[in-house]
Amino acid sequence: MTTTDRNSVSDRGTVVVVGAGHAAGQLVASLRQKGHTGRILLFGEESYLPYQRPPLSKKFLAGEMPAERLYVKPANFFPDHDIETHLDTRITRLDPEQSCIETSAGERFDYDSLVLALGATPRRLPIPGLDLPNIHVLRSIDDVRGIRESLSHGKRLAIVGGGYIGLEVASVATTLGQRVTVIEAASRVMSRVVSPPVSEFYETLHRDHGVVLRLGQAVSAIEKSDGALRVCLAGGHDELVDTVLVGVGIVPNTALAAEAGLAVDDGIVVDEHCRTDRANVYAIGDCTSHPNALLQRRLRLESVHNALEQAKVAAANICGEDVEYAQVPWFWSDQYDVKLQIAGMSQGYDQVVMRGSPESGSFSCLYLRDGQLIAVDAINRPLDFVHARPLIAKGVSPAPDLLADTDRTLKELLV
């Protein structure tokens, strides 16, 4: 960057960031990296500096990772880079017309650019009994600490929801000696994101580790029962447990944006530059609905990759660059010694090609729509995941027999 470029960046004024999660941590770091020398203020409702959420349901819950290793940046990064942090602070009002925000304490802060990194909140089940003791959700450090206090060897844990979070917690809790039951309203686990062969593999994996799966079962209520909790299922079967974890998805935090008149549609609506429909107001991460040119549709992603890349794009555009966000989404899940890596979005597929065999514990499902490769689920096959991503980005239509041929790498299909 030339001196002139750096001066033009430094003149861009005050950036206020509402939210202090992973996306916000990346955003403020990227702003300084790109030469922004104006004031940066970071507001978060939790008492913690920006931290990673994926390890919460894995190594942090298992006690294998200390809290300080969760942080996106060390504590001294923020004062060393003149980033003002306002933790334990709730923002109650955004005013795009006056270019300011207000806190619950009545303080007003003006901005030249505003970035909403509001994240999401665990979805609540519309059932009685969720306010009883030893019923948890998992979204924050404090949530995990509360769950840990409820877990001990030989105790009974019911997990409501058979998605990523529920199954990751099941793998950790089982390893710690818990008796685990997973209750899922759908007929198979992870049904929203993977195909039946992948679901079947994970159902077998968990059953082999002693997890009881109640599939196609909806929870109607949770009640006290002689010092325990009774999880009542709509089909009439009850589970008597000591602890309940509810993991049935998340809801984007959009209320502040909606109250301020910003467009909201299953997330805060942003364009390919991460801009909202209000001047100098950006949004990033789990709370956003964005257009994806590669997928040719608008979507909301609950993904670390999405959060970090949107943060980098927003920072670049605040600094005067013209950068668009268009990438192949990717996700991962660690359960026991099995790593699931997903690239692309498989919804709408009309053909699945199996590469390898589930019985081997290492296989991939490649998803096609009208002959085009749109996604891959790679189970303990990291090279398939790595090589499929550029194939998906290029929109290739490889022959299914070539995809299934394990004697050649997917990289060979790149032309």
CSV table of C-alpha atoms in Angstrom, one decimal, residues 355 383 387-388 391 398 402 405-415:
chain,number,residue,atom,x,y,z
A,355,ARG,CA,-16.4,-42.7,-3.1
A,383,LEU,CA,-8.1,-34.8,0.3
A,387,HIS,CA,-9.9,-31.2,-4.0
A,388,ALA,CA,-13.7,-31.0,-4.3
A,391,LEU,CA,-14.4,-28.4,-8.5
A,398,PRO,CA,-17.6,-34.8,-14.1
A,402,LEU,CA,-14.7,-40.9,-12.5
A,405,ASP,CA,-12.9,-44.1,-8.8
A,406,THR,CA,-10.7,-44.2,-5.7
A,407,ASP,CA,-7.6,-45.1,-7.8
A,408,ARG,CA,-7.5,-41.5,-9.0
A,409,THR,CA,-7.7,-38.3,-7.0
A,410,LEU,CA,-10.4,-35.7,-7.5
A,411,LYS,CA,-7.6,-33.2,-8.2
A,412,GLU,CA,-7.1,-35.0,-11.5
A,413,LEU,CA,-10.6,-33.8,-12.6
A,414,LEU,CA,-9.5,-30.2,-12.5
A,415,VAL,CA,-8.9,-29.0,-16.0
